[in-house]
Coordinates of C-alpha atoms in Angstrom, one line a residue:
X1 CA -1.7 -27.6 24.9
X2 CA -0.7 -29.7 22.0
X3 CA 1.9 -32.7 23.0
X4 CA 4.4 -31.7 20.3
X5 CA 4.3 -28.8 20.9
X6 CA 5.5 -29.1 24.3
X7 CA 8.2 -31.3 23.1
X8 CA 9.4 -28.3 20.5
X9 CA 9.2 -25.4 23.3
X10 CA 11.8 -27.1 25.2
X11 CA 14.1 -27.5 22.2
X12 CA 14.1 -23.5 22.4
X13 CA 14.3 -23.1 18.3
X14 CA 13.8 -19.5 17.1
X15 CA 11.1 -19.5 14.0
X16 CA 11.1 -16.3 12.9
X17 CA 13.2 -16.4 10.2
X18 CA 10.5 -18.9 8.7
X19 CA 7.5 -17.0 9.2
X20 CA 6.8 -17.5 13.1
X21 CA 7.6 -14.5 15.7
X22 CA 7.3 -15.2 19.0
X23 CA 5.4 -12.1 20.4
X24 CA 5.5 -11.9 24.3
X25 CA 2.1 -10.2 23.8
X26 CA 0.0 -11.6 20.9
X27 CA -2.5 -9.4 20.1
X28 CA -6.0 -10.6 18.6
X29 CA -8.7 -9.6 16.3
X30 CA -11.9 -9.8 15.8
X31 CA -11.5 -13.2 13.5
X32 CA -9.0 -14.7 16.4
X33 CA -11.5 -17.7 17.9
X34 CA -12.7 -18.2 21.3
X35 CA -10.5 -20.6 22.8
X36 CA -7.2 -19.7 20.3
X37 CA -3.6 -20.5 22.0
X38 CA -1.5 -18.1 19.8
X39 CA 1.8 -19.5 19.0
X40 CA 3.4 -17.3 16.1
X41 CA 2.6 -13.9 14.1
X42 CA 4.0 -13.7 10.8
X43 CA 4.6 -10.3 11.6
X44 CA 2.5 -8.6 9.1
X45 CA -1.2 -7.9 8.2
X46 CA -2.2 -9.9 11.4
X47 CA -1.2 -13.0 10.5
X48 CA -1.4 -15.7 13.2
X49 CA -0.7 -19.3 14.2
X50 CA -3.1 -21.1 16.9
X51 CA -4.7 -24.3 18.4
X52 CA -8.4 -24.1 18.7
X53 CA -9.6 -25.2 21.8
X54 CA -11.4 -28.2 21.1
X55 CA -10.1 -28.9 18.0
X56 CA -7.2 -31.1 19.4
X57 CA -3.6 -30.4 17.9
X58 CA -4.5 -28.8 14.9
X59 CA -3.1 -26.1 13.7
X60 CA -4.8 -23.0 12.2
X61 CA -3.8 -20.1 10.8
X62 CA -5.7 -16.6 11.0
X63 CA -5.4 -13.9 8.6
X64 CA -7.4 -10.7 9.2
X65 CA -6.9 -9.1 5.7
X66 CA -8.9 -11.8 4.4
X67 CA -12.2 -10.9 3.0
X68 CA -15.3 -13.3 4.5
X69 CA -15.4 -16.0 5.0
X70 CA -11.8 -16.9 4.8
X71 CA -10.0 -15.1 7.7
X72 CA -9.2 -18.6 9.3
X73 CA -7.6 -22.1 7.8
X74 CA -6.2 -25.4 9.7
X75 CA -3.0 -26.3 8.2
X76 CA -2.2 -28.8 9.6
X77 CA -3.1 -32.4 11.8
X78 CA -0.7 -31.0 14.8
X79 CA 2.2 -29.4 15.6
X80 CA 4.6 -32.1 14.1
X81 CA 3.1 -32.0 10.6
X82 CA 3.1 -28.1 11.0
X83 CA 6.9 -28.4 11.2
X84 CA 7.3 -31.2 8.2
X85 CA 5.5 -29.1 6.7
X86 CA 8.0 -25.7 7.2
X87 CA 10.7 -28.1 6.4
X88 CA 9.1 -28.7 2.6
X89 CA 8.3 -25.1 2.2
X90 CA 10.6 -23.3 3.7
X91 CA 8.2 -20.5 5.0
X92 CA 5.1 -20.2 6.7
X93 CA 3.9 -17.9 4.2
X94 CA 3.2 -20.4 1.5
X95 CA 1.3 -22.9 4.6
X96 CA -1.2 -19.5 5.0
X97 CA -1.7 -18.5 1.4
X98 CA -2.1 -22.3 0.0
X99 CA -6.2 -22.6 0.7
X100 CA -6.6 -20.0 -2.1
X101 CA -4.0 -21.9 -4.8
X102 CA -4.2 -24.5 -7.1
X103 CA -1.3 -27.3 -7.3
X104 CA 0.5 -25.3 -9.8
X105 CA 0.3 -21.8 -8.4
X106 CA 1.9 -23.5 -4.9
X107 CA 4.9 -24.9 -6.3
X108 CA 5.3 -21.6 -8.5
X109 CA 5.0 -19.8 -5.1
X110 CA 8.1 -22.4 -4.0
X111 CA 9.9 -21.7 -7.2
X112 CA 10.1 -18.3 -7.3
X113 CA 10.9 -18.1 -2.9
X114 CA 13.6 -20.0 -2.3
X115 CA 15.1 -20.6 1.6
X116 CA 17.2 -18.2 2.5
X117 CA 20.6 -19.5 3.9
X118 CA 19.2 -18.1 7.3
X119 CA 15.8 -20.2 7.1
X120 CA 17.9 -23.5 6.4
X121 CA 19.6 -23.1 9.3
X122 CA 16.6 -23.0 11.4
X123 CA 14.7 -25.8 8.9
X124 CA 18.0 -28.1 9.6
X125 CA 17.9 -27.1 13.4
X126 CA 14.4 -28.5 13.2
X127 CA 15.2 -31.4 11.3
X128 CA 17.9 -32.5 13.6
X129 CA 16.7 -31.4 17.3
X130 CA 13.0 -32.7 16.1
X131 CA 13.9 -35.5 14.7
X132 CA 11.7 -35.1 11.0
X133 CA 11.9 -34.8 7.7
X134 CA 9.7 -32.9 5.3
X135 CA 6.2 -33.6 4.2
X136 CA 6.5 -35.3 0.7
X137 CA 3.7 -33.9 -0.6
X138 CA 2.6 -30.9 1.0
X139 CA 0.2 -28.9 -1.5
X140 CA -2.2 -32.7 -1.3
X141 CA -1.8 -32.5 2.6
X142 CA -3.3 -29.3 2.9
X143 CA -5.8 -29.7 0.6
X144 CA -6.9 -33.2 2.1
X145 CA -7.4 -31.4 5.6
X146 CA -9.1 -28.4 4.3
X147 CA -11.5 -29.5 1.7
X148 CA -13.4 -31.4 4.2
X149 CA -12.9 -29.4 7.3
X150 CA -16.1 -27.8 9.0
X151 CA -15.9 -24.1 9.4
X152 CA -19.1 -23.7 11.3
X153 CA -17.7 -25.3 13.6
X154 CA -15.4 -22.5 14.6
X155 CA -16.7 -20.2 17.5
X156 CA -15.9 -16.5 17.5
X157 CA -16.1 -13.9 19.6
X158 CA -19.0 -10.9 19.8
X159 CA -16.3 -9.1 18.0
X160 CA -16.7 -11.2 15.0
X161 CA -20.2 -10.4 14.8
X162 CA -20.0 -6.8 15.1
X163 CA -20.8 -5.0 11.3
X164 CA -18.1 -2.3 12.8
X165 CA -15.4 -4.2 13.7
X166 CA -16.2 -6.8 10.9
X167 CA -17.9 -5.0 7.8
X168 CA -18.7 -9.0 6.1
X169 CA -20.2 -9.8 9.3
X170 CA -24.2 -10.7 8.9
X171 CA -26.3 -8.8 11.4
X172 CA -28.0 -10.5 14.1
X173 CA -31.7 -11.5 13.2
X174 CA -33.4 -9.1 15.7
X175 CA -36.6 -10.4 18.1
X176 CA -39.6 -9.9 15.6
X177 CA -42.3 -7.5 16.8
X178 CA -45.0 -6.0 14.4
X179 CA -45.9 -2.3 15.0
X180 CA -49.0 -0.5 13.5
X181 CA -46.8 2.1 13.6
X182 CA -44.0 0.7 12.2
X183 CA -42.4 -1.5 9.1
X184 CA -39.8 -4.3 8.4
X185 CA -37.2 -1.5 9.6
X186 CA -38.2 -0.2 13.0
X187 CA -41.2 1.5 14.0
X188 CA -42.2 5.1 15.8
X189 CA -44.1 5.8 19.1
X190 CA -44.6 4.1 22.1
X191 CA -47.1 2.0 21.1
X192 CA -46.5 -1.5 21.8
X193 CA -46.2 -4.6 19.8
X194 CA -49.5 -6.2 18.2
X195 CA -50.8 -9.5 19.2
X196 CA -50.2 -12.6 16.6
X197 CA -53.0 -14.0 15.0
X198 CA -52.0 -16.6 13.3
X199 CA -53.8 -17.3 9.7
X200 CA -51.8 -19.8 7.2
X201 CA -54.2 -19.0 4.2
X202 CA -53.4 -20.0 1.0
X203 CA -54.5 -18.9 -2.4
X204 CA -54.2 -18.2 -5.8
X205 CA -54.4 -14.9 -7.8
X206 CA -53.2 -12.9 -10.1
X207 CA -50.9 -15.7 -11.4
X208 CA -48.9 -16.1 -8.0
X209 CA -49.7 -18.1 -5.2
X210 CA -50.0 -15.8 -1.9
X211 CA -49.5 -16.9 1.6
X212 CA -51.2 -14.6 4.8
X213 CA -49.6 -16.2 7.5
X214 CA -50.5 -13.8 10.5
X215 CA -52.2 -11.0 11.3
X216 CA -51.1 -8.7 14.1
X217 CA -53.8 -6.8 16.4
X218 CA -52.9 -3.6 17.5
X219 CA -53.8 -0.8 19.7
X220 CA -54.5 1.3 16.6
X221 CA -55.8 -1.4 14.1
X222 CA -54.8 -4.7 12.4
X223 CA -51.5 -5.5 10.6
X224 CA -51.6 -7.9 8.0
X225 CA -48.2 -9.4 6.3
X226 CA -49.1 -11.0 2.6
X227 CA -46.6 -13.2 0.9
X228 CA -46.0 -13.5 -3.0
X229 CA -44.4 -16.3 -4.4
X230 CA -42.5 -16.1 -7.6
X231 CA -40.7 -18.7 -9.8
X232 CA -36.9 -18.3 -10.1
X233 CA -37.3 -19.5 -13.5
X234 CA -39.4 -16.0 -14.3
X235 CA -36.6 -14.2 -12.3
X236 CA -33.9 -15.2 -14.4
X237 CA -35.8 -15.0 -18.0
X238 CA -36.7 -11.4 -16.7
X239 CA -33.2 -10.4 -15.5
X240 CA -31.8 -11.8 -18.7
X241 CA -34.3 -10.2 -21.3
X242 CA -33.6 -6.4 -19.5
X243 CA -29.8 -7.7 -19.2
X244 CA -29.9 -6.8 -15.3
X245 CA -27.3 -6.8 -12.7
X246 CA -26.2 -5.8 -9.5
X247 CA -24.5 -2.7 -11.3
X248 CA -27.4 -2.0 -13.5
X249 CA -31.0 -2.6 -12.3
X250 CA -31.5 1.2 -11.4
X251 CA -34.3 2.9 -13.0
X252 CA -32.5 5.6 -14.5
X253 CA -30.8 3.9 -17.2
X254 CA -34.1 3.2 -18.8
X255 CA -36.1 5.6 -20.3
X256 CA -39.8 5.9 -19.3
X257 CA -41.4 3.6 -21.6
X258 CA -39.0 1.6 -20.7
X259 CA -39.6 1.8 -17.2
X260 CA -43.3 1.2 -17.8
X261 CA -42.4 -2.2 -19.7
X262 CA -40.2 -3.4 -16.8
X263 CA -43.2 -2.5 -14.6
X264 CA -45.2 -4.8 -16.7
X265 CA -42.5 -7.5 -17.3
X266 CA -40.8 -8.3 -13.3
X267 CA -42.7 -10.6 -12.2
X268 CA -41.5 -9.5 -8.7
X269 CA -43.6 -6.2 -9.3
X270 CA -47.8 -6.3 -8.7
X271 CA -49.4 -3.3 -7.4
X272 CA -52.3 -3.7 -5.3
X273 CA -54.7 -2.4 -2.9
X274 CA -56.1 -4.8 -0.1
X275 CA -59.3 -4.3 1.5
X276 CA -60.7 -6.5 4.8
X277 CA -64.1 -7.5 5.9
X278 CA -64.0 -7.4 9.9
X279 CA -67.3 -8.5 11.7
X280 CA -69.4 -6.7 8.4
X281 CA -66.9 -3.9 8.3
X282 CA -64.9 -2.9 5.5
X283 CA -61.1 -1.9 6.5
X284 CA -58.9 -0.1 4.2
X285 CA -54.7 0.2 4.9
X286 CA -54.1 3.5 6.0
X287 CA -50.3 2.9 5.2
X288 CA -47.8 0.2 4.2
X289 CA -44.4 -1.1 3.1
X290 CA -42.6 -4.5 1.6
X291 CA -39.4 -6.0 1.3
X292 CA -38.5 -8.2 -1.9
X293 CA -36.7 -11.5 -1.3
X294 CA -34.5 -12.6 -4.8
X295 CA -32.9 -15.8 -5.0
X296 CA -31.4 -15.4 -8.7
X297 CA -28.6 -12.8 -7.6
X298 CA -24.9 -14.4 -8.2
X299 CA -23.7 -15.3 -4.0
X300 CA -27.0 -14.1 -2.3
X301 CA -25.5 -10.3 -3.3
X302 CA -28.4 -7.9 -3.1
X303 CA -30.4 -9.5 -0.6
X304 CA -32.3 -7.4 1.6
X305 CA -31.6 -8.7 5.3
X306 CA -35.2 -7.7 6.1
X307 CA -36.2 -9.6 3.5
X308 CA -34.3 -12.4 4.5
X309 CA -35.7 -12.9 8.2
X310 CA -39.0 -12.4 7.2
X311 CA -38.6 -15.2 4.8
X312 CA -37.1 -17.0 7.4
X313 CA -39.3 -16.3 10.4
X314 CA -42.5 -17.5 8.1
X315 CA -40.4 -20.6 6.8
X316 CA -41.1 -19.6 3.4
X317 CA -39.1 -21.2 0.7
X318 CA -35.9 -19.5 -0.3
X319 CA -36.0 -21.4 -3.7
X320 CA -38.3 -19.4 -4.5
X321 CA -38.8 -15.2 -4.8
X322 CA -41.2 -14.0 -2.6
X323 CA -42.6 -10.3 -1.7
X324 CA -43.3 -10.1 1.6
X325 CA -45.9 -6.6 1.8
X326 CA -47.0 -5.2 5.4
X327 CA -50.3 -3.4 5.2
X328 CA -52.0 -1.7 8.4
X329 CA -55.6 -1.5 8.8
X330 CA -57.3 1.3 11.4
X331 CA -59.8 0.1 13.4
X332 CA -63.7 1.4 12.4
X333 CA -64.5 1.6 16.6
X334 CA -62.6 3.7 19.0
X335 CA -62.0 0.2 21.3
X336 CA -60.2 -3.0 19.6
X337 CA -62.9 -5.0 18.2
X338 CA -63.2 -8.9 19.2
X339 CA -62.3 -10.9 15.7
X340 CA -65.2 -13.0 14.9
X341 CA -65.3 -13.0 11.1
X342 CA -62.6 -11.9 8.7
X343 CA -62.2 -11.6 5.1
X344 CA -60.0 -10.1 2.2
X345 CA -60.6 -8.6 -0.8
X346 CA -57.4 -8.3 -3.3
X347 CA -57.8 -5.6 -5.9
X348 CA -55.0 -4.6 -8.8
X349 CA -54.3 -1.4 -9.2
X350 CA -54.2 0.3 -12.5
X351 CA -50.9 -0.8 -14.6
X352 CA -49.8 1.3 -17.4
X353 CA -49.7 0.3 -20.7
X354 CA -47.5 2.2 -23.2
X355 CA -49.1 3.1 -26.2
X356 CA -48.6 4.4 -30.1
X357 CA -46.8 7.6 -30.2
X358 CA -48.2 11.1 -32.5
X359 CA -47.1 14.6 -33.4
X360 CA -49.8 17.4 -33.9
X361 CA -48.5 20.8 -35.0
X362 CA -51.8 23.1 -34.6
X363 CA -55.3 23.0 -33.3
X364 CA -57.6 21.0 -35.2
X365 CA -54.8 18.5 -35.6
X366 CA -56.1 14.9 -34.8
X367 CA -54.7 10.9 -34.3
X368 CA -56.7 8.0 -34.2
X369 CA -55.4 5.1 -32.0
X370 CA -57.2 2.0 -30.5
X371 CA -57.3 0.4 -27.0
X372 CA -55.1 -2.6 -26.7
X373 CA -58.0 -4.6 -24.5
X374 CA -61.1 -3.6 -25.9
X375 CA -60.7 -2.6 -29.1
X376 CA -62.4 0.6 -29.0
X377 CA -61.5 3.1 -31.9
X378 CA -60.7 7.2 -30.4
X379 CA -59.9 9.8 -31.7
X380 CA -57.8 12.5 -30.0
X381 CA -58.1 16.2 -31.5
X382 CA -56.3 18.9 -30.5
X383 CA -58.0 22.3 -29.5
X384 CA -54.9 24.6 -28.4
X385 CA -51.4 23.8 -28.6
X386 CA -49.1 26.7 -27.2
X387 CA -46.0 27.5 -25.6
X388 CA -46.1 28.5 -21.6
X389 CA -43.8 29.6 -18.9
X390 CA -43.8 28.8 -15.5
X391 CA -42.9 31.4 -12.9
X392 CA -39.0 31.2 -11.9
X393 CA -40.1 31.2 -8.4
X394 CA -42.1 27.8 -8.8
X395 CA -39.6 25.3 -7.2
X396 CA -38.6 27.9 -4.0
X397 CA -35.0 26.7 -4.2
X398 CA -32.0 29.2 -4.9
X399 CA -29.7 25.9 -5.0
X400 CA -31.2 25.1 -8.4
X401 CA -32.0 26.5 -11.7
X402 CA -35.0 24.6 -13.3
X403 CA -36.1 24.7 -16.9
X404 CA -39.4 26.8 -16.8
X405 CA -40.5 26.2 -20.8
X406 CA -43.3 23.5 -21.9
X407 CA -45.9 23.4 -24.1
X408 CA -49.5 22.9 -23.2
X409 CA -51.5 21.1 -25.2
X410 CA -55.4 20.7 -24.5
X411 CA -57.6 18.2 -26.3
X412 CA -60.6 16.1 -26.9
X413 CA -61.3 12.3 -27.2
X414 CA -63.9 11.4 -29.0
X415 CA -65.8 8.9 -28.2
X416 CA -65.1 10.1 -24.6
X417 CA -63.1 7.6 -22.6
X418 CA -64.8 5.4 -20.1
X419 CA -61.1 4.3 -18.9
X420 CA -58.0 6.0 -17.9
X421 CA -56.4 7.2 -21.0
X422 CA -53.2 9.9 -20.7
X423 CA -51.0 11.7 -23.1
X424 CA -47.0 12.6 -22.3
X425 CA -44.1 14.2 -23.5
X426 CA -41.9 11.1 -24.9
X427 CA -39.0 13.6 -23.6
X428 CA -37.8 14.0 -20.3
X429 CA -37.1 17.7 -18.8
X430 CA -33.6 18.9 -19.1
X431 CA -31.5 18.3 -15.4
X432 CA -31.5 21.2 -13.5
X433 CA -28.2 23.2 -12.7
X434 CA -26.7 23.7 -9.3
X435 CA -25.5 27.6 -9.5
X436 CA -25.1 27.6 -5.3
X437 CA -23.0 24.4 -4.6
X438 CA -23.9 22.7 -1.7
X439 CA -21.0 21.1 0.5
X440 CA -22.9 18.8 2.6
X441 CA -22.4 15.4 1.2
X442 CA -26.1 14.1 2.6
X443 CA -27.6 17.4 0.4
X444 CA -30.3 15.5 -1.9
X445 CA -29.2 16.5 -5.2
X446 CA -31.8 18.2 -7.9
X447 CA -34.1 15.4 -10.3
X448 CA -35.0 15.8 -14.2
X449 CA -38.5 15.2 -13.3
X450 CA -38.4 17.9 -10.3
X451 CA -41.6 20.3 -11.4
X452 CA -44.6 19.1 -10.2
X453 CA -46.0 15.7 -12.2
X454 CA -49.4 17.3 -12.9
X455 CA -48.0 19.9 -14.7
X456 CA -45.3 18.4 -16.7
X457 CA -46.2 14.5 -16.9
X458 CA -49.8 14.7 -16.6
X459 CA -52.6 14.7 -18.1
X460 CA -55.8 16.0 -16.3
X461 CA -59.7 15.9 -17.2
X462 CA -62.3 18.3 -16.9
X463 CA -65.5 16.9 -18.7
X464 CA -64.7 16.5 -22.2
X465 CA -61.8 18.8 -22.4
X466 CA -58.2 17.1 -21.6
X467 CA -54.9 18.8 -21.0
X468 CA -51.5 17.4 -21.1
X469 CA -48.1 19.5 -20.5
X470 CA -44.8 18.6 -22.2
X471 CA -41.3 18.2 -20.2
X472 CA -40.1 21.4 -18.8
X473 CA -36.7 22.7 -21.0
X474 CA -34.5 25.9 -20.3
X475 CA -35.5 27.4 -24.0
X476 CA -39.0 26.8 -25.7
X477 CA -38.7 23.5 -27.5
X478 CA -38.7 24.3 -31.7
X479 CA -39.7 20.9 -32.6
X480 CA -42.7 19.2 -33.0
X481 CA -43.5 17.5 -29.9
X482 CA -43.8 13.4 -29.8
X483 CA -46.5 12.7 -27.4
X484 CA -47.2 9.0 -26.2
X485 CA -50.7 7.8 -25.3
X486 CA -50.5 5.9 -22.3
X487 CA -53.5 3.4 -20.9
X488 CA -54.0 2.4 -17.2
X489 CA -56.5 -0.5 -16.7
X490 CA -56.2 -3.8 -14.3
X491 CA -55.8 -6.7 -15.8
X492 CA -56.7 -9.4 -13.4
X493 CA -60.2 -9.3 -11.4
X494 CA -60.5 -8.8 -7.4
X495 CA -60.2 -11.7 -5.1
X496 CA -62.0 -12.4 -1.8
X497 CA -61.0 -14.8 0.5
X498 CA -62.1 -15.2 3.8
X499 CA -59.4 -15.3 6.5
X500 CA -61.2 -16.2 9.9

C-alpha cells in the first residue's frame, strides 16, 4: 500500500465531506480493476478512489456511469498529490470529472462550487496534520498525467468483459471453425469442423482484387471463403453521393429505382456465382453467406464483429473494405475426394439496369426503347391491358388486410429479346392494414411488397407473349399506369483461376 497513504491513515482525518466516504465494505463493479485497493466512494453513481496494483502510488478514480472507454482515470502521481490536489479544489468531484473538461470548463466547475465551511475544515485539517499546501496548478497536473497515461495497460476482471454486465464491452473473438453446415454466425448438426486447406491466391476481376485464402474440407463437401477488397476512397464518394449514415442506409427510404442504382453504384455490392473444377469435376455452392467489413463508418460504429475477426484472422488490411463471402460446395462422390487439382470459375450474376419509363392506355398501344449495351432498337406492344382481382384468401393471414387490385398487362417485343428484358409498376403496392393486432413484440409485421413477386413485380415469358402485373392497391387504380423497362445483363466476363 502506498507510503503516504499510510502516513494519512494514522492521522485519522474524516474525507467525506470532500468527496471521500470511507465504506467498511466497498463494493465493486464490473470496471473496478484486478488488483484495485479501494480507498473512498464518492457516494454516488459508483464512484470510487483506488491504487492499482502495479501501478505504484497512483491514484485512480473509477466511475461506472461512464460510457466506454472511460469508466477509469489516474489522478494523480500518489497519495500526497491526491491531497494537494483536494486542497486546490475543494472536492473530489472536480478531480473525477476533470479528464472530460477543458481549462475553462474546470475553473468554471471551481467558480460556481465553492468549499463549504464544513470542507475547509477538513482541507485545513489536512493542510496542517499533512503538512501541504495546494497544487498550484491543478487542471495542467491532471492533464500532464492523463494525456500520456496507457490505458491498456489496466487489467480487468471477466466481469468487464461480459456484454451483460458491460453492454460497451467487445465480445471475445471465438476459436474459428468452418462448418459445411454452418456460416460466420454458428453452424447446425453434429457434423464436425472441416479441415484447412490453405490457398493464398490472388487475383484480379471484376475491378477488385480477391484473395482465397483457404478452403475448408468437410464431411459433406468443400468450403471456400473469398475475399473482396475495396478502396475506402470509393466508400466514402459512394456514401457521400447517396448521403448515407448510420441512421439512414436502410433500403426503405429509397424507392426501387433507387434501390437498383445503389445496387449498381456500392462498390461493396457484386453478385456472383462461383463454380469449382475438382479433379475434372465441376462443383456448384449449394448454399452460402458473407459478412461486409467498412472502414469509412465515423468510430468503427456499424462494424459487423463477424466481419471483423474474419478480417482479422486472414490478416487482411483494415484500411481497406473487404467482403468476406463463404460458399459451400457438395461433394460429386459419396466418399471425400483426395484434392489433386483445383480450379475456380467466377461468374457475375445478372445486375439490373433501370431503364426509360412509358404509359400505354389500350391494346395495340406501343413504346420503342433501346438497350443501353447493345444498342438494339424494340419495340414493346401491348395486346391486353385489364384490371384483375386476386382472391382475398391469397395471403392466408387473418392478421392482415392486403390490397387485392392490379392491372395485368400482356405484351409483345418485337424483335424478340435474346436478353433478359422486364416491365414494372413504377408504384409500389399500398401497406397492408393490421385489422387483428398482434401483442407479441417479435410478431413480423406485414411488407408493401407482400403478394407474391411473380405476380405483382414480375414479368414472365411464354414464347413471344410477355406478361407483367402492376402493384397490388385496395381500389382499382384510375390512372394510367407508368411502367419501367428494366434490363438484367452481366457486365464483366467469367474468371478462371486455378487454386491447387
Amino acid at each position: 500500500m502506498a507510503t503516504s497513504y499510510s502516513q494519512f491513515q494514522k492521522k485519522h482525518i474524516d474525507l467525506t465531506p470532500v468527496g471521500l466516504e470511507k465504506s467498511t465494505d466497498p463494493g465493486t463493479y464490473f470496471c473496478t480493476p484486478k488488483g484495485a485497493s479501494i480507498i473512498g466512494c464518492a457516494g454516488v453513481d459508483g464512484i470510487h478512489y483506488c491504487f492499482i496494483r502495479g501501478f505504484g502510488e497512483m491514484v485512480f478514480a473509477v466511475s461506472p456511469m461512464n460510457t466506454a472507454p472511460d469508466f477509469v482515470h489516474p489522478l494523480a502521481k500518489n497519495f500526497k498529490d491526491f491531497l494537494r490536489l483536494l486542497l486546490a479544489c475543494g472536492d473530489a468531484a472536480a478531480l473525477e470529472q476533470a479528464w472530460m473538461w477543458d481549462k475553462a470548463q474546470f475553473e468554471s466547475f471551481l467558480k460556481e462550487n465553492p468549499a463549504t465551511e464544513e470542507q475547509k475544515k477538513t482541507l485545513a485539517e489536512i493542510a496542517e496534520k499533512m503538512k501541504l499546501t495546494a497544487m498550484e496548478q491543478p487542471w495542467e497536473y491532471i492533464k500532464s498525467l492523463q494525456s500520456p497515461f496507457d490505458y491498456s495497460k489496466i487489467r480487468y476482471t471477466e466481469e468487464y468483459y461480459d456484454i451483460d454486465m458491460n453492454p460497451a464491452a467487445e465480445p471475445t473473438a471465438p476459436e474459428w471453425k468452418v462448418y459445411f453446415e454452418g456460416n460466420f454466425w454458428g453452424h447446425q448438426g453434429k457434423d464436425r469442423a472441416g479441415k484447412e486447406i490453405p490457398i493464398g491466391k490472388q487475383f484480379e476481376w471484376a475491378g477488385h482484387h480477391w484473395l482465397i485464402p483457404a478452403a475448408y474440407s468437410c464431411s459433406k463437401g468443400l468450403v471456400v471463403d473469398f475475399c473482396m477488397r475495396v478502396e475506402s476512397d470509393e466508400i466514402r464518394a459512394f456514401m457521400k453521393k447517396w448521403n448515407l449514415t448510420q441512421e439512414n442506409d436502410s433500403y426503405e427510404n429509397f424507392t426501387r429505382e433507387q434501390q437498383m442504382e445503389l445496387e449498381l453504384d456500392n462498390p461493396l455490392c457484386l453478385h456472383f456465382n462461383p463454380r469449382l473444377d475438382l479433379n475434372g469435376h465441376e462443383l456448384r455452392a449449394s448454399h452460402g453467406c458473407a459478412v461486409t467489413y467498412n472502414p469509412c463508418l465515423p468510430d468503427g460504429m456499424g462494424i459487423v464483429l463477424e466481419a471483423k475477426w474474419a478480417v482479422e484472422h486472414y490478416g487482411l488490411d483494415t484500411s481497406y473494405g473487404w467482403v468476406v463471402c463463404r460458399d459451400a460446395f457438395p461433394w460429386v462422390s459419396k466418399r471425400r475426394p483426395e484434392i489433386r487439382t483445383l480450379s475456380l470459375t467466377m461468374e457475375q450474376q445478372l445486375v439490373s439496369l433501370p431503364g426509360p419509363h412509358f404509359t400505354v392506355k389500350a391494346p395495340g398501344d406501343s413504346f420503342h426503347f433501346v438497350h443501353p449495351a447493345n444498342g438494339t432498337e424494340y419495340t414493346l406492344t401491348v395486346q391486353e391491358l385489364e384490371q384483375q382481382t386476386l382472391p382475398k384468401n391469397s395471403f392466408g393471414s387473418d392478421r392482415w388486410f392486403y390490397p387485392t387490385h392490379f392491372t395485368a398487362m400482356s405484351y409483345t417485343l418485337s424483335p424478340e429479346a435474346s436478353e433478359r428484358i422486364t416491365v414494372s409498376d413504377c408504384d409500389d403496392s399500398d401497406k397492408p392494414l393490421e385489422i387483428m393486432p398482434d401483442h407479441d413484440s417479435f410478431a413480423p409485421s406485414a411488407s408493401s411488397n407482400a403478394a407474391p413477386t411473380a405476380v405483382v413485380f414480375g414479368a414472365s415469358s411464354q414464347g413471344k407473349l410477355c406478361t407483367a402485373c402492376s402493384a397490388l392497391h385496395f381500389e382499382p387504380v384510375q390512372h394510367d399506369i407508368e411502367w419501367r423497362i428494366t434490363f438484367h445483363e452481366k457486365t464483366f466476363d467469367d474468371y478462371t483461376v486455378a487454386l491447387i
